[in-house]
Tab-separated table of C-alpha atoms in Angstrom:
chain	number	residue	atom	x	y	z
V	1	UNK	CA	-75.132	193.156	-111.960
V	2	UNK	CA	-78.245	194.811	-114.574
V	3	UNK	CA	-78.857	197.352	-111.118
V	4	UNK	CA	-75.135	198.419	-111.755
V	5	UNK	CA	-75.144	198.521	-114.901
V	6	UNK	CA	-78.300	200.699	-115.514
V	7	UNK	CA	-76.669	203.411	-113.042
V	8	UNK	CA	-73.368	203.189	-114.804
V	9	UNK	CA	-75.461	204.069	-118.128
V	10	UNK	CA	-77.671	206.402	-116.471
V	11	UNK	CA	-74.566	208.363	-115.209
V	12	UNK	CA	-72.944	208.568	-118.436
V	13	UNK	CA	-76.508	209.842	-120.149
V	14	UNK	CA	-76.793	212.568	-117.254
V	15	UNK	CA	-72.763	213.443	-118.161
V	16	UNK	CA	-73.497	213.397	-121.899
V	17	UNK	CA	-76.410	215.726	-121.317
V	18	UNK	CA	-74.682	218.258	-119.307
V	19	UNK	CA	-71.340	217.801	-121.222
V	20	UNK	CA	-72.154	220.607	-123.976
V	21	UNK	CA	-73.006	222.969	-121.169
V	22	UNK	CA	-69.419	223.485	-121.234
V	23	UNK	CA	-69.256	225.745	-124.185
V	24	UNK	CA	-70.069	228.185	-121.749
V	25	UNK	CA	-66.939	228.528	-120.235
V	26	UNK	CA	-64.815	226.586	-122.860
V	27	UNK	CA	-63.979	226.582	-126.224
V	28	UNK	CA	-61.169	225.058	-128.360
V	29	UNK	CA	-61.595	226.134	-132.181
V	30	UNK	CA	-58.104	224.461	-132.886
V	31	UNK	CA	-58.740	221.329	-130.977
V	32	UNK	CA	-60.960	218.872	-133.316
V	33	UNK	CA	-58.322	219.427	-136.197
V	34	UNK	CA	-55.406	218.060	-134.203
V	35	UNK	CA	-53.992	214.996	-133.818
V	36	UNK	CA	-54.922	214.165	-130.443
V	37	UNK	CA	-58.933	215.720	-131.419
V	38	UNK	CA	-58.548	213.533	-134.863
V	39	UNK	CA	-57.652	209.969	-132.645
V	40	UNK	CA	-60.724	211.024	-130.254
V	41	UNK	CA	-63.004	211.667	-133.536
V	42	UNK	CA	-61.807	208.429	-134.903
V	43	UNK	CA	-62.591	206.272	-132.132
V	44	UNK	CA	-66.236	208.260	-131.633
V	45	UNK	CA	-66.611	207.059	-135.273
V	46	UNK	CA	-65.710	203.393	-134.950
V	47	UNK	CA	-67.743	203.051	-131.797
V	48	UNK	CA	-70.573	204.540	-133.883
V	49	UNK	CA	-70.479	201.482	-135.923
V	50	UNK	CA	-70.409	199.120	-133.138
V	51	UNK	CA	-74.090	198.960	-132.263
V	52	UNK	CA	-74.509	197.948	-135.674
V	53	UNK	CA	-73.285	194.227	-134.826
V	54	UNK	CA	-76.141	194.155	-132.401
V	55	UNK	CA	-78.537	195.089	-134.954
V	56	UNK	CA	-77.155	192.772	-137.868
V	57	UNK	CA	-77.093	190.052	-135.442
V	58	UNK	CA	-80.975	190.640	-134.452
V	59	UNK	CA	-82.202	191.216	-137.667
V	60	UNK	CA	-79.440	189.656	-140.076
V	61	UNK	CA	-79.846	185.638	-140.285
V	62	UNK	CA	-76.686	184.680	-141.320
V	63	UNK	CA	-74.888	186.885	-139.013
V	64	UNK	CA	-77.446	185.977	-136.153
V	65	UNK	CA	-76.548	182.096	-136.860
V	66	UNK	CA	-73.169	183.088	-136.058
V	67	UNK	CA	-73.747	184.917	-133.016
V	68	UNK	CA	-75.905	183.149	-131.160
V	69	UNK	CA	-73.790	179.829	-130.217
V	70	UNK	CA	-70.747	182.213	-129.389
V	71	UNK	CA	-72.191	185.610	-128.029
V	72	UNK	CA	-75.318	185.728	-125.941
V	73	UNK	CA	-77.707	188.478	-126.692
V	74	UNK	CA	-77.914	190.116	-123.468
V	75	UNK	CA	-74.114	190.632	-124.208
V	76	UNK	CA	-74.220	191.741	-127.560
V	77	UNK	CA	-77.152	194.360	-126.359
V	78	UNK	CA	-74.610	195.515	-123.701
V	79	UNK	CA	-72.312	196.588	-125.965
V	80	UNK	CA	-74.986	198.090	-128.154
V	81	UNK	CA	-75.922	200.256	-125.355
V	82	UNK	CA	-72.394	201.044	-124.238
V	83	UNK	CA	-71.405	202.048	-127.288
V	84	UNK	CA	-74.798	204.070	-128.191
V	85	UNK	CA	-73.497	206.150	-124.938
V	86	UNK	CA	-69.583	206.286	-124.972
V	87	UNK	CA	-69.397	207.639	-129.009
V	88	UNK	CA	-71.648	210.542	-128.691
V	89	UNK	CA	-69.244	211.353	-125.309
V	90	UNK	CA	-66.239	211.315	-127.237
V	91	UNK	CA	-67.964	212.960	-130.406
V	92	UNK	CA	-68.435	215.763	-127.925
V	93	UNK	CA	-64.815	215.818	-126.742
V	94	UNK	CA	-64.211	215.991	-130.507
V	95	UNK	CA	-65.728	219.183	-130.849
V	96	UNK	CA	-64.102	221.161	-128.030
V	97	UNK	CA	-67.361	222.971	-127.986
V	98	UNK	CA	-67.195	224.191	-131.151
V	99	UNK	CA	-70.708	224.626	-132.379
V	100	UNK	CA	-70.043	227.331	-135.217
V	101	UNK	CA	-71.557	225.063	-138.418
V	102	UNK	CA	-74.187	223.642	-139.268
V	103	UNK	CA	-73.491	220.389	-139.847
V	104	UNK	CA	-71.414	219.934	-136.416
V	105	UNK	CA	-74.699	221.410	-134.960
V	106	UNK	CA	-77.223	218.924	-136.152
V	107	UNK	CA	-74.162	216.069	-135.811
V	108	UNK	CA	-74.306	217.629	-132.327
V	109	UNK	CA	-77.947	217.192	-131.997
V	110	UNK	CA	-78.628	213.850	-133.378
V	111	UNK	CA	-76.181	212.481	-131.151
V	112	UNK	CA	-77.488	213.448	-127.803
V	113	UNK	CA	-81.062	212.795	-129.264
V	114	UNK	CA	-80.108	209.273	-129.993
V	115	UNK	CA	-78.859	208.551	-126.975
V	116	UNK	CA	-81.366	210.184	-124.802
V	117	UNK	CA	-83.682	208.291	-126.509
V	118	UNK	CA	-82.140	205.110	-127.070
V	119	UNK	CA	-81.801	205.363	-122.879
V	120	UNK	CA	-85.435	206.088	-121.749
V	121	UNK	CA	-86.951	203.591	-124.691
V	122	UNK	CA	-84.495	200.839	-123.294
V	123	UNK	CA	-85.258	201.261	-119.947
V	124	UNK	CA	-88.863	202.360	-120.003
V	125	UNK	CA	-89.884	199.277	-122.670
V	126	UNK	CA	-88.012	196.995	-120.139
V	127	UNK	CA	-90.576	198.460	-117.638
V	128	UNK	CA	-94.002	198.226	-119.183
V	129	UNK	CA	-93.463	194.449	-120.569
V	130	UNK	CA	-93.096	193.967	-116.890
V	131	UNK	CA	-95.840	195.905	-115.718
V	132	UNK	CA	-98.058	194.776	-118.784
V	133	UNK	CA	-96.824	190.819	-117.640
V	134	UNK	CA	-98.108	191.373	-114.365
V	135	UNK	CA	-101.188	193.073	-114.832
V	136	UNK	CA	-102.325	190.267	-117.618
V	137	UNK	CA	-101.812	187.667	-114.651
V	138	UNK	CA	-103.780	189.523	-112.728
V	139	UNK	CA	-106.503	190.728	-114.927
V	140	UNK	CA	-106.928	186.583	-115.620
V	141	UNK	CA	-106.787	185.924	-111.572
V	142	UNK	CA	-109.286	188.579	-111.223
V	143	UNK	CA	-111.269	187.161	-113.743
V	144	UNK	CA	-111.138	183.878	-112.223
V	145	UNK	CA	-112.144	185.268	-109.133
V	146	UNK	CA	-114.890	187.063	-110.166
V	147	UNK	CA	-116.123	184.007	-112.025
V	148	UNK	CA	-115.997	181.950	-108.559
V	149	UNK	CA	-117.793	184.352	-106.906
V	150	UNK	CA	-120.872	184.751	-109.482
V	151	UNK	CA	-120.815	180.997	-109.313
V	152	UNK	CA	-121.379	181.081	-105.462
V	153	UNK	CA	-124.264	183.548	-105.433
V	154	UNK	CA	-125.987	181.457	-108.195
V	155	UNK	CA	-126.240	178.398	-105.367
V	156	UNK	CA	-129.003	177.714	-104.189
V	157	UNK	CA	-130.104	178.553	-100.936
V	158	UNK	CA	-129.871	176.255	-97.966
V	159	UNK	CA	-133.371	175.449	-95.369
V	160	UNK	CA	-131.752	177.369	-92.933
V	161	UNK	CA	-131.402	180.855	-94.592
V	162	UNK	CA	-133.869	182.964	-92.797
V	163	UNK	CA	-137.145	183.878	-94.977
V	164	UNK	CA	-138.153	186.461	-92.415
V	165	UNK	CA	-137.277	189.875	-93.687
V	166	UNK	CA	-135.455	191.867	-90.612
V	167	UNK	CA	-133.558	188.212	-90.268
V	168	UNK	CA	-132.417	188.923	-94.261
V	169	UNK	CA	-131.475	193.254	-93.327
V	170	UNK	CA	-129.315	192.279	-90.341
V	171	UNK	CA	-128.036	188.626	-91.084
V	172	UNK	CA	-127.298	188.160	-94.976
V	173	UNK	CA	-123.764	188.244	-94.725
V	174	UNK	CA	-123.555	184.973	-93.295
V	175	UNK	CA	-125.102	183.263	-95.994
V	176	UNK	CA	-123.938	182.311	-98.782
V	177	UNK	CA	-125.849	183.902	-102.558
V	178	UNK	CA	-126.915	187.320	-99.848
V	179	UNK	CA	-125.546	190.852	-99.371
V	180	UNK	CA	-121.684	189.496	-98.425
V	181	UNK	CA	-121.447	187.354	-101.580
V	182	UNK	CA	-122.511	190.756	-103.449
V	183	UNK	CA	-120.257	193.102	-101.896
V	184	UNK	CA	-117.304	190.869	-103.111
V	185	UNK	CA	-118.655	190.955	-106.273
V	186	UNK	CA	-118.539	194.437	-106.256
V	187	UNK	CA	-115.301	194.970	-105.116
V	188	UNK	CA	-113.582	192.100	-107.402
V	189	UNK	CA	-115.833	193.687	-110.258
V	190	UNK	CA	-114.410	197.424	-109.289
V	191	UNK	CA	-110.369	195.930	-109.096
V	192	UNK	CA	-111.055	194.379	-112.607
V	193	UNK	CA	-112.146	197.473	-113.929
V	194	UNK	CA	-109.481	198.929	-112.891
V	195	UNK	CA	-106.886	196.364	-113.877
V	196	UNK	CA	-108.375	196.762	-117.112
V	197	UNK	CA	-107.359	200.343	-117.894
V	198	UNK	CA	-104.274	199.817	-116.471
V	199	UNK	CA	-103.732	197.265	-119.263
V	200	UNK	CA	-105.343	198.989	-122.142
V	201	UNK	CA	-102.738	202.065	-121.011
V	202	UNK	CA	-99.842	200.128	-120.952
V	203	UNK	CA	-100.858	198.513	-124.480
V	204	UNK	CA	-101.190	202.049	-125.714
V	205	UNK	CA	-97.738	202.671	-124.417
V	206	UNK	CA	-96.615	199.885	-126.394
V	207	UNK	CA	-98.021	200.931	-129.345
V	208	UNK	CA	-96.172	204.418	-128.845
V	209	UNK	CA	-92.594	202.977	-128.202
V	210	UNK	CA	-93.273	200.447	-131.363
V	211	UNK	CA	-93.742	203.955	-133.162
V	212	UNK	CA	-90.277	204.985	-131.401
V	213	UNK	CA	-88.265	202.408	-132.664
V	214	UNK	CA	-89.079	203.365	-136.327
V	215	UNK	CA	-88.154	207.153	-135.389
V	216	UNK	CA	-85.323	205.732	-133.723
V	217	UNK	CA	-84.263	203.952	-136.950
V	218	UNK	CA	-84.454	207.029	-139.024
V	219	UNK	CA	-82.463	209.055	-136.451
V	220	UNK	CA	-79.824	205.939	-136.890
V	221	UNK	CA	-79.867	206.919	-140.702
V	222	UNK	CA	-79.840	210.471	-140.583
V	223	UNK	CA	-76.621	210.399	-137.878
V	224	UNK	CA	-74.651	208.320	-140.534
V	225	UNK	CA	-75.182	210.350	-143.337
V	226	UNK	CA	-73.847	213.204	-141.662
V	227	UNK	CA	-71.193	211.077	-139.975
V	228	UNK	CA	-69.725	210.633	-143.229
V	229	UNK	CA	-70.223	213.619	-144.545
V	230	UNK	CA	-67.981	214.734	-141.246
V	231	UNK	CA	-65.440	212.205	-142.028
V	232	UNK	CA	-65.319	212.984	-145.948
V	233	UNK	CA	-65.325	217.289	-145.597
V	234	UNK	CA	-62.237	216.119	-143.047
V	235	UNK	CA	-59.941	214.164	-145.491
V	236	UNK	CA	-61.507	216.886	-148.521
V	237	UNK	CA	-60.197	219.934	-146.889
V	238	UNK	CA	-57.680	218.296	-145.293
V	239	UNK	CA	-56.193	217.165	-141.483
V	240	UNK	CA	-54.462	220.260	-139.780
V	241	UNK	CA	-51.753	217.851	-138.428
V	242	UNK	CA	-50.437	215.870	-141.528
């Protein structure tokens, strides 16, 4: 069920991406004023608003307390995300590709910017607490390993390891604190290291998309200012089909 519905999201982002290609070979000047354009601009709006329930719920905690023995979170983030991808589509129907002011420009922009980016944070953060999960468990097995091993060639050595030198060149490996116990050593020391990195990049990553929510945040702000700027230069000048 999450495999279908990260392709049915991943579909809509690659549509809402190549959607404003159209203005290439269509353009409607007449068509956001209209009745039928107004309905579509009105629902883009209201779904706008709907990823604010996930929010409020998350961060609100009198509205969480009311979520959370009715709505499961995984469902409210659904809807988040549906929404977050479905308003900017319709937005874009709204304006016919009609890109000739500013505002409708940066509107324009801040739309598929949020949603691009809403998309490959989502998906991407799902992916490195996984990958950062695993590679803690097995950095610590690793560890544990290594441990076992140092622990080994610290034994003493038994009466019948060989004291005779060419005996030691050609027949450590079969005893235990020689040349075997060593070259696992080695290799478990070498895998740690670079389990290690692998960790200490995916922490950095972290760091990064912890930096992207807060941009994310102020891209929420920005779109809703000029969302109701949209809304209020609309009923100011007018409706074309009142």
């Amino acid at each position: 069920m999450q495999e279908r519905s990260e392709i049915i999201v991943g579909a809509l982002v690659v549509l809402l991406v190549l959607f404003p290609l159209g203005f290439l070979v269509h353009v409607a000047p007449r068509f956001p004023g209209s009745l039928a354009g107004s309905l579509i601009g009105i629902c883009a709006a209201i779904l706008m608003l709907v990823p604010l329930i996930y929010v409020a719920g998350k961060r609100i905690p009198v509205v969480h307390r009311y979520f959370a023995p009715r709505v499961e979170s995984r469902t409210l983030l659904s809807v988040h995300i549906y929404a977050g991808v479905l308003a900017p589509i319709l937005g874009l129907i709204h304006a016919a590709h009609k890109f000739d002011s500013p505002m409708g420009i940066s509107l324009t922009g801040i739309m598929l910017v949020l949603a691009i980016s809403g998309y490959v944070g989502r998906y991407m953060l799902i992916q490195i607490g996984r990958g950062l999960r695993g590679r803690t468990q097995e950095l610590a097995q690793l560890r544990t390993s290594l441990a076992d091993a140092g622990v080994a060639h610290l034994m003493p050595e038994t009466p019948d390891v060989p004291h005779n030198i060419v005996q030691r060149l050609f027949l450590t490996s079969a005893y235990p604190g020689t040349r075997g116990t060593s070259d696992r050593e080695a290799t478990i020391a070498s895998a740690l290291a670079d389990v290690e990195y692998a960790v200490r990049s995916e922490r950095v990553a972290n760091a990064l998309f912890g930096r992207w929510r807060k941009i994310h945040v102020i891209l929420v702000v920005i779109l809703y200012f000029l969302l109701i700027l949209h809304i209020w230069s609309g009923l100011y000048y007018g409706l074309r089909w009142l």
